[in-house]
Amino acid sequence: MVLKDHVGTRKIPAIVGIGIISGLLAGLFGVGGGLIIVPALRSLLGMEQRRAAATSLCAIILTASVAACVYAAHGQLSLLATLCVAGGALAGSQVGAFLLRTLPERILPWIFVAFIMLIIIVSHVHIPTREADIVFTVWNIIAMILVGFISGIFAGLVGVGGGGIIVPGLEFVVGAGDLIARGTSLLVMVPTSVAGTFTHARHGLVDVPTGLIIGMSAALFTPCGAWIAGYVSPKVNSILLSIFLASIIISTVYKTWAQSRRAK
């Protein structure tokens, strides 16, 4: 099989590797894997930020679907909360997709970095509990819709599934336990990623073969990450997430700086 656009068969091992790592992280942290997919596509395959973000969403469809099933099998998922968050996320993803097409390419990496820094800050403001469930009040339902809308904007704009916003949002705003927040977040990512991918594909931004290979590779290893998550305390998980995110910031800033130097 020969892949078009940025990818040839000689790069398939790298693409599979991206999928394996993103799958483990999806299961462990309750994210779709876009936080590793986007910078990896830029660094290893030389994709521009806009195309990497769109292709990442394509991969997240498979990754999030499998991860959500794993969490659901253990009862760590709320269907009602999913509906609330997904409603907002679907609307927000269209806003994000529009911004991705219209904002200048040069500022997109810095939006990505700002997004990651926001996740780090939020994850340390509130250390979640493990057993807390979601309480459905009028305020909490409105709050979940708003959390979904914000996550959808970032999903469409920077190519992540939105878990970096949904998980701490559910934990901090409505008091959800960390595992049920991750499971719910992953299920929300499925329709959000489908909507975002469809929108981007209509404008020719998605490298579908690459996205599918990453997604299938990630799906195989997502259950491993979810299994590990059950044995890691919420506090340790928050620390590990921050270390991982800090490395992504360093990589993204370096890549952007190097590209700007070459462009001069």
Coordinates of C-alpha atoms in Angstrom, one line a residue:
M1 CA 0.0 0.0 0.0
V2 CA 1.3 3.5 -0.9
L3 CA 0.1 6.4 1.1
K4 CA -0.4 9.8 -0.6
D5 CA 0.4 13.3 0.4
H6 CA 3.2 13.5 3.1
V7 CA 3.5 9.7 3.6
G8 CA 5.3 6.9 1.8
T9 CA 5.4 3.2 2.8
R10 CA 8.9 3.7 4.4
K11 CA 7.2 6.0 7.0
I12 CA 4.5 3.5 7.9
P13 CA 6.5 2.2 11.0
A14 CA 6.7 5.8 12.3
I15 CA 3.0 6.3 11.8
V16 CA 2.2 3.0 13.6
G17 CA 4.5 4.1 16.4
I18 CA 2.6 7.4 16.7
G19 CA -0.6 5.4 17.0
I20 CA 0.8 3.0 19.7
I21 CA 2.0 5.9 21.9
S22 CA -1.2 7.9 21.4
G23 CA -3.3 4.9 22.2
L24 CA -1.6 4.3 25.5
L25 CA -2.0 7.9 26.5
A26 CA -5.6 7.9 25.5
G27 CA -6.4 5.1 27.9
L28 CA -4.2 6.4 30.6
F29 CA -5.2 10.1 30.6
G30 CA -8.7 10.0 29.0
V31 CA -7.6 12.1 26.0
G32 CA -8.0 11.2 22.4
G33 CA -4.3 11.1 21.7
G34 CA -4.2 14.3 19.6
L35 CA -1.7 15.9 22.0
I36 CA 0.9 13.4 20.8
I37 CA -0.4 13.0 17.2
V38 CA -0.3 16.6 16.1
P39 CA 3.3 17.4 17.2
A40 CA 4.4 13.9 16.0
L41 CA 2.9 14.5 12.5
R42 CA 4.7 17.8 12.3
S43 CA 8.1 16.5 13.5
L44 CA 8.2 13.1 11.8
L45 CA 6.2 13.6 8.7
G46 CA 6.7 17.4 8.1
M47 CA 3.0 18.2 8.0
E48 CA 1.9 21.8 8.5
Q49 CA 0.0 22.5 11.7
R50 CA -3.4 22.8 9.9
R51 CA -3.2 19.5 8.1
A52 CA -1.8 17.7 11.2
A53 CA -4.7 18.9 13.3
A54 CA -7.3 17.8 10.8
T55 CA -5.6 14.3 10.3
S56 CA -5.4 13.9 14.1
L57 CA -9.1 14.2 14.5
C58 CA -9.6 11.4 11.9
A59 CA -7.3 9.1 14.0
I60 CA -9.1 10.0 17.2
I61 CA -12.4 8.6 16.0
L62 CA -11.1 5.0 16.3
T63 CA -8.9 5.7 19.4
A64 CA -11.7 7.3 21.4
S65 CA -14.3 4.6 20.4
V66 CA -12.2 1.7 21.7
A67 CA -11.1 3.6 24.8
A68 CA -14.7 4.5 25.6
C69 CA -15.8 0.9 25.3
V70 CA -13.1 -0.2 27.7
Y71 CA -14.2 2.4 30.4
A72 CA -17.9 1.5 29.7
A73 CA -17.2 -2.1 30.4
H74 CA -16.1 -1.2 33.9
G75 CA -19.1 1.2 34.5
Q76 CA -16.8 4.2 34.4
L77 CA -19.0 6.3 32.0
S78 CA -22.1 8.4 32.2
L79 CA -24.4 8.4 29.2
L80 CA -26.5 11.3 30.4
A81 CA -23.4 13.4 31.0
T82 CA -22.1 12.4 27.5
L83 CA -25.3 13.7 25.9
C84 CA -24.9 17.1 27.7
V85 CA -21.2 17.5 26.9
A86 CA -21.5 16.2 23.4
G87 CA -24.3 18.6 22.5
G88 CA -22.0 21.5 23.4
A89 CA -19.0 19.9 21.8
L90 CA -20.6 19.3 18.4
A91 CA -21.5 23.0 18.2
G92 CA -18.1 24.1 19.4
S93 CA -16.2 21.8 16.9
Q94 CA -17.8 23.6 14.0
V95 CA -16.6 26.9 15.4
G96 CA -13.1 25.5 15.9
A97 CA -13.0 24.0 12.4
F98 CA -13.9 27.4 11.0
L99 CA -11.2 29.1 13.0
L100 CA -8.6 26.5 11.8
R101 CA -9.3 27.4 8.2
T102 CA -9.3 31.1 8.7
L103 CA -6.6 31.9 11.2
P104 CA -3.0 32.4 9.9
E105 CA -0.9 29.3 10.0
R106 CA 1.9 31.0 11.9
I107 CA -0.2 31.5 15.1
L108 CA -1.8 28.0 15.2
P109 CA 1.2 26.4 17.0
W110 CA 1.1 29.1 19.7
I111 CA -2.6 28.5 20.2
F112 CA -1.7 24.8 20.6
V113 CA 0.9 25.6 23.2
A114 CA -1.5 28.0 25.1
F115 CA -4.1 25.2 25.1
I116 CA -1.6 22.7 26.7
M117 CA -0.5 25.2 29.3
L118 CA -4.2 25.8 30.2
I119 CA -4.6 22.0 30.8
I120 CA -1.6 21.9 33.1
I121 CA -2.9 24.8 35.2
V122 CA -6.4 23.4 35.4
S123 CA -5.1 19.9 36.3
H124 CA -3.3 21.3 39.4
V125 CA -6.0 23.6 40.6
H126 CA -8.2 20.6 41.6
I127 CA -6.9 17.1 42.4
P128 CA -9.9 14.8 41.7
T129 CA -11.2 11.9 43.8
R130 CA -11.7 8.4 42.5
E131 CA -15.2 7.4 43.5
A132 CA -17.3 10.7 43.1
D133 CA -20.2 10.4 40.7
I134 CA -21.9 13.1 38.6
V135 CA -24.9 14.9 40.2
F136 CA -27.4 16.2 37.7
T137 CA -28.8 19.6 38.6
V138 CA -29.9 22.4 36.3
W139 CA -26.6 24.2 36.9
N140 CA -24.5 21.1 36.4
I141 CA -26.3 20.3 33.1
I142 CA -25.7 23.9 31.8
A143 CA -22.0 23.7 33.0
M144 CA -21.5 20.4 31.1
I145 CA -22.9 21.9 27.9
L146 CA -20.5 24.9 28.3
V147 CA -17.5 22.5 29.0
G148 CA -18.5 20.6 25.9
F149 CA -18.7 23.8 23.8
I150 CA -15.3 25.0 24.9
S151 CA -13.7 21.5 24.3
G152 CA -15.3 21.4 20.9
I153 CA -13.8 24.7 19.8
F154 CA -10.3 23.4 20.8
A155 CA -11.0 20.0 19.1
G156 CA -11.7 21.6 15.8
L157 CA -9.0 24.2 16.1
V158 CA -5.9 22.3 17.4
G159 CA -6.8 18.7 16.4
V160 CA -7.3 17.2 19.9
G161 CA -10.4 15.3 20.9
G162 CA -11.1 17.8 23.7
G163 CA -10.4 15.5 26.6
G164 CA -7.9 17.9 28.0
I165 CA -10.8 20.2 28.7
I166 CA -13.6 17.7 29.3
V167 CA -11.8 15.6 32.0
P168 CA -10.8 18.5 34.3
G169 CA -14.0 20.3 33.4
L170 CA -16.1 17.4 34.7
E171 CA -13.9 17.0 37.7
F172 CA -13.6 20.6 38.7
V173 CA -17.1 22.0 37.7
V174 CA -19.4 19.1 38.5
G175 CA -17.3 17.1 40.9
A176 CA -17.0 13.9 38.9
G177 CA -14.5 11.2 39.9
D178 CA -11.4 10.9 37.6
L179 CA -12.2 7.6 36.0
I180 CA -15.9 8.4 35.1
A181 CA -14.7 11.8 33.8
R182 CA -12.2 10.1 31.5
G183 CA -14.7 7.5 30.3
T184 CA -17.3 10.1 29.6
S185 CA -14.8 12.4 27.9
L186 CA -13.7 9.6 25.5
L187 CA -17.3 8.8 24.5
V188 CA -17.9 12.5 23.8
M189 CA -14.9 12.6 21.5
V190 CA -16.4 10.2 19.1
P191 CA -19.2 12.4 17.6
T192 CA -17.0 15.5 18.0
S193 CA -14.2 14.0 16.0
V194 CA -16.5 12.6 13.4
A195 CA -18.1 16.1 12.9
G196 CA -14.7 17.8 12.8
T197 CA -13.1 15.3 10.4
F198 CA -16.1 15.6 8.0
T199 CA -15.8 19.3 8.0
H200 CA -12.1 19.3 7.4
A201 CA -12.3 16.6 4.8
R202 CA -14.7 18.7 2.7
H203 CA -11.9 21.3 2.5
G204 CA -9.2 18.8 1.6
L205 CA -7.3 19.1 4.9
V206 CA -7.4 15.4 6.1
D207 CA -4.8 12.8 5.2
V208 CA -7.2 9.9 5.6
P209 CA -4.8 7.0 5.1
T210 CA -2.4 8.3 7.7
G211 CA -5.3 9.0 10.1
L212 CA -6.7 5.5 9.8
I213 CA -3.3 3.8 10.3
I214 CA -2.7 5.9 13.5
G215 CA -6.3 5.3 14.7
M216 CA -6.1 1.5 14.2
S217 CA -2.7 1.2 15.8
A218 CA -3.8 3.3 18.8
A219 CA -7.0 1.3 19.2
L220 CA -5.0 -1.9 19.8
F221 CA -3.0 -0.3 22.7
T222 CA -5.7 1.9 24.3
P223 CA -7.0 -0.9 26.6
C224 CA -3.4 -1.2 28.0
G225 CA -3.5 2.5 29.0
A226 CA -6.9 2.2 30.5
W227 CA -5.7 -0.8 32.6
I228 CA -2.7 1.2 33.9
A229 CA -5.0 4.1 34.8
G230 CA -6.9 1.9 37.3
Y231 CA -3.7 1.4 39.3
V232 CA -2.4 5.0 39.3
S233 CA -3.7 7.4 41.9
P234 CA -5.4 10.6 40.7
K235 CA -2.5 12.7 42.1
V236 CA 0.2 10.7 40.4
N237 CA -1.8 10.7 37.1
S238 CA -2.0 14.5 37.3
I239 CA 1.8 14.7 37.8
L240 CA 2.5 12.3 34.9
L241 CA 0.1 14.3 32.6
S242 CA 1.9 17.5 33.4
I243 CA 5.3 16.0 32.7
F244 CA 4.0 14.7 29.4
L245 CA 2.4 18.0 28.4
A246 CA 5.5 20.0 29.3
S247 CA 7.5 17.8 26.9
I248 CA 4.9 18.5 24.2
I249 CA 5.3 22.3 24.8
I250 CA 9.0 22.1 24.4
S251 CA 8.8 20.0 21.2
T252 CA 6.2 22.3 19.6
V253 CA 8.1 25.5 20.5
Y254 CA 11.3 24.1 19.1
K255 CA 9.7 22.8 15.9
T256 CA 8.0 26.2 15.3
W257 CA 11.2 28.1 16.0
A258 CA 13.2 25.8 13.6
Q259 CA 10.6 26.2 10.9
S260 CA 10.6 30.0 11.3
R261 CA 14.4 30.1 10.9
R262 CA 14.3 28.0 7.8
A263 CA 11.6 30.3 6.3
K264 CA 13.9 33.3 6.6

